[in-house]
């Protein structure tokens, strides 16, 4: 078969492989994508200019070369990125050397792997919709190519029938097959993924860098306590108590005991966390417990939750909200009052001393005017409000920015600048305070009633200790850029960058226009789909089996019975019914009628002789005046002729199909019935 | 008694086993080479699903596992109702091509059988049958070449299919406990060894001629009488003249072929032996074709006249089995001739 004919026959197959490879582009290194594109272009050149295809030695050499390069890149073959990268390269190399029809099966197999590999990275509905036709095309190409060419519609119908038969059994397997949701092995992932990039420290510009990404951090569904709006939706991730320099904050190095989280009795909210390659979890205010099926969850003295291992895949976290009476200890209070001395090497002497004087004056003002921690906090917020400060989305990174310079010179920054400065000012004023990082606000989907929180919603705020020894949340951004708190990070950045009007903002929030409605509907569908898949863990399965009065063992038995039953049904349905002996049945019917006139067939009597005898009898009886039965002779004799003709045709027409024989038999029965009526 | 019982049992089991070898009613099914790769691929996806606790991969793996289950039944059903109605290899000469005649029937009333392969490994023959409709019978005639003459058992025929997806291979093996002959080449340039009726002085030949129903040369027509055989009526003449005439033959003037086996095949080296066998075969086949009476002399006493097609068939079979062995050649040939004729 020539190359052009192969391409014509397998154009859809090639297209589906290309689509699967494209879908993986975001998940594999750029150089892999480039190499794959190079091989595709090479194939295109071969086809367009009728060049010679590379030999198997050449493609073998390339596959070995990339095998080595991928190892050098990822340092392992066991990660999903490394394996997927290699499959992408293999697929493009295999297509490059594809010249014979018998090689198509291996390409189809690679296509299956490529398409399935995408699901290691994403559960998104969009790719699922794309993958369904890809799977159909791949499976269709497993049929004999000749058949597809000659009877395309028949082949497609045949395939769909099989898919329809396979679907219920696959669903049964999905729901009943014992599920292990904890990962079997801890595979070392050299992943490029690092979506939620909160580290154990912040410095000026670090959160603004993080929030440049539009990636989804997690989705949040709140069941009870539905008083949350953007304004009060703060999800705490990390607490930074160590002030390493006035604007740099970090987690304390002291080793604090981690306590296992208690199981969640009543779920108040659910988080579906994207893979972050970190162990941090995020909790709503007043959370008293978090739980995950996939990981063990712990919390520290600050009620900061984390998992026992890195979050490498999408997981579901259940949380409960309740009253917590955790008063802050004296030790913790002192910890949150610590201030490191300001280093004067950072700033030029001239500026430093000027700003430092202003700073000292500010602190003394705060101490003198305020009676309580709340007062001090209010005064600091007023200082920010009236001090000409600006909230900017792109402040740049400056790890050496000092508090004084920020407060009295630059006066603009992102949330971490203000939170760091606010907490520092509180501490300088004698109020224990700390910086909290996490997420604030998000996009609310009114259809599915869930929040989508993105990296753009990454935020830093402050908590200070009040006189009752409880932490109080305060957010300077609420004063400086209240729109940011009201709209959430994503919408706020659109408001700034796209110059949206208030009306447009409201439309987006309420999703009144068609595009936003459609997006919201799709987002909801995607979320429900993700939630269903992730949530269907071992516990959920156990619950389902319990509702069906089944245990895991009996579910497996049930599956086996179903499989055996299906095989049995197939055997019965596949049995060819014995062809009915229409000849014998026809004879019986005729004889039955003839017997009623004592004209049954005699032994050794041929059919024609028998017919003659019957006709003779009725001719005689129709002539005799004593006959009680009046018979219309012409029709009657014609009927008998027809009946016998049919019987002879049925008996001797071996080439006829069973359907034809059956129809003749049915005609014969009708004629006998008519004959009976005539002779009555 | 026990010994007899064991003997009976072994005969019963042997015949049952041989019957199984002959006609396999239910097809076998195994994964094909691609099917093993495909199944391994599904296993890999299940493992990935386990490793990453990925529900979507579970769903895909379970879907394709169900798919495999159904395809297995489809492949089996594609093969199940096929039956070989007839399988025949007529004997043939080595200068011809052998013909295998196979009739396959789909005994199901509703389902088609598609993409069925008929293969005969011994002759490296593989034929594809695209479609056998319900209750349809198809006949295949396959040519093959024989490498040597002799008696050969029927080869085993495999009917197999990988339809629909090439994942499973289902097959039936059919064999027949029959043999076919490959007669020698008909080759040689020597003149036919004629011998006149009249010239033959050998009393056994004369007796044979007398006993036989050999016709001599046609001499004339005579009127038909009541005692004449219908076979001698010349119907062409009747058509012309509307009167019955019978043909009269002169038996004694007929030319005959006389072949002395021993004399022709004695003391030959193997290459000459084969040539001689070919020459003899050619002579005998010409005799059959042209209805020339042919006498075969095996020994001084054993002379046979080939009269019926069966006689010719037997002599061809003797020639097919003839082996070069100069020492015991004579007695062997005599035995073979005695058995076959």
Tab-separated table of C-alpha atoms in Angstrom, chain A residues 270-470:
chain	number	residue	atom	x	y	z
A	270	UNK	CA	-15.574	20.803	51.124
A	271	UNK	CA	-12.379	21.806	49.362
A	272	UNK	CA	-11.200	20.191	46.177
A	273	UNK	CA	-7.534	20.989	46.167
A	274	UNK	CA	-5.421	20.992	43.018
A	275	UNK	CA	-2.023	19.328	43.247
A	276	UNK	CA	0.409	21.739	44.907
A	277	UNK	CA	3.483	19.637	45.705
A	278	UNK	CA	3.197	20.995	49.217
A	279	UNK	CA	1.588	19.890	52.421
A	280	UNK	CA	-0.343	23.027	53.306
A	281	UNK	CA	-4.087	22.945	53.653
A	282	UNK	CA	-6.416	25.917	53.760
A	283	UNK	CA	-9.170	26.400	56.246
A	284	UNK	CA	-12.066	28.782	56.771
A	285	UNK	CA	-12.239	30.776	59.999
A	286	UNK	CA	-13.383	28.835	63.072
A	287	UNK	CA	-12.601	25.504	61.455
A	288	UNK	CA	-12.376	22.887	64.150
A	289	UNK	CA	-11.366	19.962	61.929
A	290	UNK	CA	-10.260	18.964	58.466
A	291	UNK	CA	-10.267	15.478	57.017
A	292	UNK	CA	-9.008	13.813	53.852
A	293	UNK	CA	-9.409	10.254	52.604
A	294	UNK	CA	-6.145	10.433	50.661
A	295	UNK	CA	-3.878	11.863	53.392
A	296	UNK	CA	-3.554	12.041	57.141
A	297	UNK	CA	-4.195	15.549	58.391
A	298	UNK	CA	-2.439	17.267	61.303
A	299	UNK	CA	-2.625	20.676	62.902
A	300	UNK	CA	-0.208	22.721	64.969
A	301	UNK	CA	-0.650	25.069	67.906
A	302	UNK	CA	-1.827	27.767	65.508
A	303	UNK	CA	-4.529	25.501	64.092
A	304	UNK	CA	-2.713	25.433	60.785
A	305	UNK	CA	-3.514	22.207	58.969
A	306	UNK	CA	-1.184	20.179	56.876
A	307	UNK	CA	-1.008	16.697	55.379
A	308	UNK	CA	1.487	13.958	56.089
A	309	UNK	CA	2.763	13.947	52.506
A	310	UNK	CA	2.903	16.219	49.506
A	311	UNK	CA	-0.310	16.828	47.659
A	312	UNK	CA	0.509	15.401	44.278
A	313	UNK	CA	-2.965	14.919	42.927
A	314	UNK	CA	-6.348	16.481	43.230
A	315	UNK	CA	-7.877	15.649	46.614
A	316	UNK	CA	-11.043	16.339	48.478
A	317	UNK	CA	-10.882	17.872	51.969
A	318	UNK	CA	-13.869	17.987	54.272
A	319	UNK	CA	-14.058	20.603	56.959
A	320	UNK	CA	-16.260	21.390	59.909
A	321	UNK	CA	-16.773	24.780	61.523
A	322	UNK	CA	-17.374	25.195	65.201
A	323	UNK	CA	-16.626	27.278	68.184
A	324	UNK	CA	-13.008	27.051	69.169
A	325	UNK	CA	-11.928	28.144	72.586
A	326	UNK	CA	-8.245	28.070	71.993
A	327	UNK	CA	-6.855	30.886	74.015
A	328	UNK	CA	-3.372	31.892	73.054
A	329	UNK	CA	-0.666	30.891	75.443
A	330	UNK	CA	1.802	33.281	77.018
A	331	UNK	CA	4.589	31.690	75.112
A	332	UNK	CA	2.849	32.234	71.850
A	333	UNK	CA	2.085	35.799	72.830
A	334	UNK	CA	5.728	36.539	73.500
A	335	UNK	CA	6.717	34.879	70.288
A	336	UNK	CA	4.451	37.203	68.408
A	337	UNK	CA	5.943	40.241	70.026
A	338	UNK	CA	9.497	39.528	68.980
A	339	UNK	CA	11.084	42.135	66.812
A	340	UNK	CA	14.405	41.811	65.150
A	341	UNK	CA	16.639	44.856	65.185
A	342	UNK	CA	16.493	46.870	62.008
A	343	UNK	CA	19.706	46.592	60.093
A	344	UNK	CA	21.022	49.893	58.921
A	345	UNK	CA	23.357	48.515	56.278
A	346	UNK	CA	20.471	48.040	53.931
A	347	UNK	CA	19.674	51.692	53.449
A	348	UNK	CA	21.918	54.615	52.610
A	349	UNK	CA	22.538	56.562	55.833
A	350	UNK	CA	20.853	59.762	54.701
A	351	UNK	CA	17.458	58.252	53.875
A	352	UNK	CA	17.504	55.818	56.728
A	353	UNK	CA	17.915	58.286	59.488
A	354	UNK	CA	15.180	60.558	58.100
A	355	UNK	CA	12.689	57.761	57.732
A	356	UNK	CA	13.689	56.195	60.995
A	357	UNK	CA	12.903	59.419	62.829
A	358	UNK	CA	9.489	59.476	61.220
A	359	UNK	CA	9.006	55.869	62.160
A	360	UNK	CA	9.910	56.455	65.787
A	361	UNK	CA	7.507	59.371	65.889
A	362	UNK	CA	4.723	57.237	64.439
A	363	UNK	CA	5.256	54.474	66.982
A	364	UNK	CA	5.208	56.854	69.901
A	365	UNK	CA	2.000	58.418	68.549
A	366	UNK	CA	0.394	55.012	68.262
A	367	UNK	CA	1.382	54.091	71.801
A	368	UNK	CA	0.232	57.340	73.319
A	369	UNK	CA	-3.095	57.743	71.533
A	370	UNK	CA	-4.354	54.194	71.891
A	371	UNK	CA	-5.584	52.361	74.968
A	372	UNK	CA	-6.196	48.965	73.596
A	373	UNK	CA	-4.980	46.688	70.831
A	374	UNK	CA	-8.151	47.451	68.879
A	375	UNK	CA	-7.420	51.166	69.102
A	376	UNK	CA	-3.855	50.695	67.974
A	377	UNK	CA	-5.080	48.624	65.060
A	378	UNK	CA	-7.624	51.275	64.091
A	379	UNK	CA	-4.983	53.987	64.197
A	380	UNK	CA	-2.675	51.970	61.987
A	381	UNK	CA	-5.481	51.442	59.511
A	382	UNK	CA	-6.182	55.175	59.523
A	383	UNK	CA	-2.542	55.847	58.917
A	384	UNK	CA	-2.702	53.639	55.853
A	385	UNK	CA	-5.948	55.213	54.709
A	386	UNK	CA	-4.790	58.805	55.001
A	387	UNK	CA	-1.130	58.276	54.263
A	388	UNK	CA	-1.434	58.276	50.459
A	389	UNK	CA	-0.739	54.588	50.132
A	390	UNK	CA	-1.429	52.761	46.892
A	391	UNK	CA	-2.339	49.188	46.221
A	392	UNK	CA	-0.576	47.926	43.108
A	393	UNK	CA	-0.802	44.592	41.303
A	394	UNK	CA	2.812	44.661	40.190
A	395	UNK	CA	5.058	46.054	42.921
A	396	UNK	CA	8.102	44.021	41.831
A	397	UNK	CA	10.301	41.956	44.125
A	398	UNK	CA	12.521	43.709	46.615
A	399	UNK	CA	13.644	41.491	49.465
A	400	UNK	CA	15.686	44.305	51.004
A	401	UNK	CA	12.887	46.832	51.201
A	402	UNK	CA	12.805	48.215	54.707
A	403	UNK	CA	9.730	49.070	56.729
A	404	UNK	CA	10.673	52.746	56.929
A	405	UNK	CA	11.214	53.055	53.201
A	406	UNK	CA	7.866	51.451	52.530
A	407	UNK	CA	6.004	53.562	55.067
A	408	UNK	CA	7.543	56.897	54.210
A	409	UNK	CA	9.023	56.679	50.732
A	410	UNK	CA	7.603	54.128	48.331
A	411	UNK	CA	4.103	53.923	49.881
A	412	UNK	CA	2.863	51.397	47.370
A	413	UNK	CA	2.735	47.685	47.374
A	414	UNK	CA	0.767	44.484	47.185
A	415	UNK	CA	-1.043	42.781	50.075
A	416	UNK	CA	2.152	41.313	51.525
A	417	UNK	CA	3.722	44.779	51.832
A	418	UNK	CA	0.813	46.105	53.796
A	419	UNK	CA	0.362	42.977	55.881
A	420	UNK	CA	4.088	42.875	56.741
A	421	UNK	CA	4.118	46.570	57.609
A	422	UNK	CA	0.874	46.354	59.562
A	423	UNK	CA	2.070	43.414	61.652
A	424	UNK	CA	5.437	45.083	62.254
A	425	UNK	CA	3.748	48.307	63.366
A	426	UNK	CA	1.518	46.364	65.736
A	427	UNK	CA	4.475	44.586	67.248
A	428	UNK	CA	6.404	47.839	67.574
A	429	UNK	CA	3.351	49.208	69.370
A	430	UNK	CA	3.413	46.299	71.801
A	431	UNK	CA	0.554	44.300	70.269
A	432	UNK	CA	1.336	40.657	69.442
A	433	UNK	CA	0.663	40.259	65.759
A	434	UNK	CA	1.440	37.938	62.930
A	435	UNK	CA	1.088	37.751	59.178
A	436	UNK	CA	-1.275	35.174	57.748
A	437	UNK	CA	-1.071	33.998	54.139
A	438	UNK	CA	-3.740	32.133	52.261
A	439	UNK	CA	-6.561	33.025	49.920
A	440	UNK	CA	-9.225	35.660	50.046
A	441	UNK	CA	-12.386	35.768	47.973
A	442	UNK	CA	-12.979	33.960	44.736
A	443	UNK	CA	-15.493	33.463	41.954
A	444	UNK	CA	-18.856	32.295	43.107
A	445	UNK	CA	-20.794	29.929	40.849
A	446	UNK	CA	-24.438	30.432	41.743
A	447	UNK	CA	-25.507	27.395	39.685
A	448	UNK	CA	-23.371	24.917	41.552
A	449	UNK	CA	-23.084	27.039	44.694
A	450	UNK	CA	-19.354	26.754	44.953
A	451	UNK	CA	-16.369	29.046	44.892
A	452	UNK	CA	-13.473	28.829	42.485
A	453	UNK	CA	-10.350	30.133	44.134
A	454	UNK	CA	-7.398	30.906	41.913
A	455	UNK	CA	-3.802	31.918	42.506
A	456	UNK	CA	-4.896	35.466	41.797
A	457	UNK	CA	-6.840	35.266	45.069
A	458	UNK	CA	-3.644	34.636	47.043
A	459	UNK	CA	-3.552	37.110	49.883
A	460	UNK	CA	-1.774	38.127	53.049
A	461	UNK	CA	-3.426	39.730	56.052
A	462	UNK	CA	-2.769	40.233	59.737
A	463	UNK	CA	-3.981	38.756	62.997
A	464	UNK	CA	-3.395	40.512	66.284
A	465	UNK	CA	-3.976	39.379	69.828
A	466	UNK	CA	-6.672	41.212	71.753
A	467	UNK	CA	-6.921	41.657	75.478
A	468	UNK	CA	-8.931	38.451	75.769
A	469	UNK	CA	-6.054	36.534	74.257
A	470	UNK	CA	-7.855	35.669	71.025
